[in-house]
Short mmCIF file of C-alpha atoms in Angstrom, two decimals:
data_model
loop_
_atom_site.label_atom_id
_atom_site.label_comp_id
_atom_site.label_asym_id
_atom_site.label_seq_id
_atom_site.Cartn_x
_atom_site.Cartn_y
_atom_site.Cartn_z
CA MET I 5 6.65 -23.06 10.03
CA SER I 6 10.30 -20.46 10.49
CA ARG I 7 10.89 -17.26 11.73
CA LEU I 8 11.35 -16.29 7.86
CA LEU I 9 8.18 -16.82 6.74
CA GLU I 10 6.12 -16.45 9.34
CA PRO I 11 5.70 -12.60 8.40
CA LEU I 12 4.82 -13.85 5.14
CA ALA I 13 2.45 -16.13 5.99
CA VAL I 14 0.54 -13.78 8.84
CA GLY I 15 0.58 -10.71 6.23
CA ARG I 16 -0.43 -13.45 3.09
CA VAL I 17 2.02 -13.17 0.53
CA ILE I 18 1.90 -16.36 0.78
CA GLY I 19 -0.91 -17.95 -0.20
CA GLU I 20 -1.84 -14.90 -2.17
CA VAL I 21 1.06 -14.58 -3.87
CA VAL I 22 3.83 -17.32 -3.79
CA ASP I 23 3.50 -20.88 -1.91
CA ASN I 24 4.86 -21.89 0.80
CA PHE I 25 8.63 -21.89 0.43
CA THR I 26 11.70 -22.64 1.86
CA PRO I 27 14.01 -19.08 2.48
CA SER I 28 17.55 -20.00 1.82
CA VAL I 29 18.95 -17.30 0.16
CA LYS I 30 19.79 -13.77 1.85
CA MET I 31 18.62 -9.72 0.63
CA ASN I 32 18.14 -6.73 1.51
CA ILE I 33 17.49 -4.34 0.05
CA THR I 34 16.62 -0.35 1.21
CA TYR I 35 15.72 2.42 -0.03
CA ASN I 36 17.25 5.75 -0.88
CA GLY I 37 20.24 4.50 0.67
CA ASN I 38 19.29 4.26 4.38
CA LYS I 39 15.07 2.53 4.72
CA GLN I 40 15.74 -0.56 5.35
CA VAL I 41 13.14 -2.43 4.12
CA CYS I 42 10.98 -4.80 6.69
CA ASN I 43 8.16 -7.20 6.33
CA GLY I 44 4.95 -5.70 7.37
CA HIS I 45 7.01 -2.30 7.68
CA GLU I 46 5.04 0.67 6.16
CA LEU I 47 7.59 3.27 3.98
CA MET I 48 5.76 6.90 2.87
CA PRO I 49 5.19 7.03 -0.94
CA ALA I 50 8.31 10.09 -0.84
CA VAL I 51 11.13 7.40 0.15
CA ILE I 52 9.85 4.28 -2.64
CA VAL I 53 10.13 7.31 -6.16
CA ALA I 54 13.52 5.66 -6.77
CA LYS I 55 14.38 2.14 -7.29
CA PRO I 56 16.18 0.92 -4.54
CA ARG I 57 19.26 -1.04 -4.01
CA VAL I 58 18.17 -5.10 -3.29
CA GLU I 59 21.53 -6.94 -2.62
CA VAL I 60 21.84 -10.86 -3.13
CA GLY I 61 23.22 -13.53 -1.01
CA GLY I 62 23.69 -16.72 -2.82
CA GLN I 63 26.94 -18.83 -2.60
CA ASP I 64 28.81 -17.90 -5.76
CA MET I 65 29.15 -15.69 -8.43
CA ARG I 66 28.08 -17.95 -10.86
CA ASP I 67 24.34 -18.66 -9.27
CA ALA I 68 21.88 -15.81 -11.28
CA PHE I 69 18.61 -14.84 -9.61
CA THR I 70 15.41 -13.13 -10.83
CA LEU I 71 14.11 -10.42 -7.98
CA ILE I 72 10.25 -9.41 -8.86
CA MET I 73 8.73 -7.01 -7.06
CA THR I 74 3.78 -6.44 -7.34
CA ASP I 75 1.63 -5.04 -5.24
CA PRO I 76 -0.54 -7.75 -5.48
CA ASP I 77 -3.52 -5.79 -3.60
CA VAL I 78 -4.79 -3.64 -6.65
CA PRO I 79 -6.86 -1.66 -6.83
CA GLY I 80 -7.89 -1.56 -3.68
CA PRO I 81 -6.89 -4.14 -0.60
CA SER I 82 -10.31 -4.63 0.16
CA ASP I 83 -11.04 -5.80 -3.28
CA PRO I 84 -8.23 -6.48 -4.90
CA TYR I 85 -9.86 -7.60 -8.42
CA LEU I 86 -7.10 -7.14 -10.71
CA ARG I 87 -3.70 -8.51 -8.27
CA GLU I 88 -1.64 -8.39 -9.24
CA HIS I 89 -0.14 -5.51 -11.02
CA LEU I 90 4.29 -5.32 -11.94
CA HIS I 91 6.37 -2.81 -10.48
CA TRP I 92 9.60 -4.52 -11.48
CA ILE I 93 11.78 -7.99 -12.98
CA VAL I 94 15.31 -7.48 -12.99
CA THR I 95 16.98 -10.84 -14.20
CA ASP I 96 20.56 -12.50 -13.91
CA ILE I 97 21.44 -11.34 -11.22
CA PRO I 98 25.26 -12.66 -9.89
CA GLY I 99 25.01 -14.40 -6.86
CA THR I 100 26.10 -11.92 -3.79
CA THR I 101 26.11 -8.33 -5.36
CA ASP I 102 22.76 -6.74 -6.19
CA THR I 103 20.76 -5.76 -8.88
CA SER I 104 22.69 -3.18 -10.37
CA PHE I 105 24.68 -6.31 -12.31
CA GLY I 106 21.44 -7.61 -14.20
CA ARG I 107 18.85 -7.15 -16.34
CA GLU I 108 15.77 -5.52 -15.95
CA ILE I 109 13.39 -6.65 -17.88
CA ALA I 110 10.43 -4.23 -16.23
CA SER I 111 11.79 -1.39 -15.19
CA TYR I 112 11.26 0.34 -12.48
CA GLU I 113 7.05 1.92 -11.77
CA THR I 114 6.68 3.82 -8.55
CA PRO I 115 4.28 2.57 -6.52
CA LYS I 116 1.13 5.16 -6.25
CA PRO I 117 -1.55 3.25 -3.68
CA VAL I 118 -4.57 5.26 -3.95
CA ILE I 119 -7.24 3.11 -2.06
CA GLY I 120 -6.66 1.93 1.02
CA ILE I 121 -2.82 0.47 2.71
CA HIS I 122 -0.90 -2.16 -0.49
CA ARG I 123 1.33 -4.62 -0.12
CA TYR I 124 4.36 -4.76 -1.76
CA VAL I 125 6.00 -7.62 -2.31
CA PHE I 126 9.76 -8.66 -3.72
CA ILE I 127 10.54 -11.95 -4.48
CA LEU I 128 13.86 -13.85 -4.69
CA TYR I 129 13.92 -16.60 -7.76
CA LYS I 130 16.91 -18.40 -8.45
CA GLN I 131 17.20 -19.14 -11.98
CA LYS I 132 18.19 -22.40 -13.38
CA ALA I 133 20.35 -20.75 -16.04
CA ARG I 134 20.48 -17.18 -17.65
CA GLN I 135 19.11 -15.05 -20.14
CA ALA I 136 16.68 -17.65 -19.90
CA VAL I 137 13.77 -15.37 -18.15
CA LYS I 138 11.51 -13.28 -20.79
CA PRO I 139 9.23 -10.50 -20.36
CA PRO I 140 6.23 -10.44 -19.66
CA ALA I 141 3.22 -9.93 -22.23
CA THR I 142 1.79 -6.43 -19.39
CA ARG I 143 2.48 -5.27 -15.68
CA ASP I 144 -1.51 -5.01 -15.67
CA GLN I 145 -3.43 -8.83 -14.34
CA PHE I 146 0.41 -9.97 -13.52
CA ASN I 147 0.53 -13.83 -11.79
CA THR I 148 3.90 -14.17 -9.94
CA ARG I 149 3.05 -18.47 -9.93
CA SER I 150 2.52 -17.86 -13.98
CA PHE I 151 5.22 -16.13 -14.84
CA ALA I 152 7.67 -18.43 -12.02
CA GLU I 153 5.68 -21.41 -14.04
CA GLU I 154 6.89 -19.93 -17.70
CA ASN I 155 10.14 -19.46 -16.64
CA GLY I 156 11.39 -22.04 -14.95
CA LEU I 157 11.87 -20.53 -11.80
CA GLY I 158 10.44 -23.25 -8.73
CA SER I 159 9.97 -21.83 -5.97
CA PRO I 160 11.50 -18.51 -4.31
CA VAL I 161 14.20 -18.71 -2.20
CA ALA I 162 13.58 -14.99 -0.12
CA ALA I 163 11.03 -12.57 0.06
CA LEU I 164 10.88 -9.32 2.15
CA TYR I 165 7.53 -7.18 1.71
CA PHE I 166 6.22 -3.32 2.87
CA ASN I 167 3.08 -1.63 3.30
CA ALA I 168 2.45 1.55 1.72
CA GLN I 169 -0.79 3.83 1.36
CA ARG I 170 -1.23 7.73 -0.62
CA GLU I 171 0.47 10.15 1.81
CA THR I 172 -2.66 13.12 2.95
CA ALA I 173 -1.24 16.39 3.46
CA ALA I 174 -1.60 15.76 6.69
CA ARG I 175 1.13 13.06 6.68
CA ARG I 176 3.45 14.49 5.72
CA ARG I 177 3.59 17.19 7.77
#
């Protein structure tokens, strides 16, 4: 297993959200301009209120990518019977740019973990054609694999995830 996939396997992103894949595109995610998303690191709820800046590598501006953000731990990580909950989808992102150049088909929904530590997963797919990805019917009980298959997205080209939990008064100090 490649060093890029290892944290995704340890964090059970591979297996529970996506199948094993070969990363081929660089993806950089930052909240509030300076809080970098790193696999398995925790971000405080106050930091993740507004949508992040997601920069997509790729070789060519003519490439198009779809970004999905999902929470596989709903309602809580010990019994995620409602998995997954969709938080964001941006399609038609040109290669070598960021999500602001894409088409948002599911607006950013601020993560609000209530029970336990949740994983928030960003999965990037390379599209075969522009304007080809259709919005999902619902955010609840979303399935990343099924959505990718229904929209002909194939395997992911990049993925990152972070953890977050409810911020108690003691943790805010």
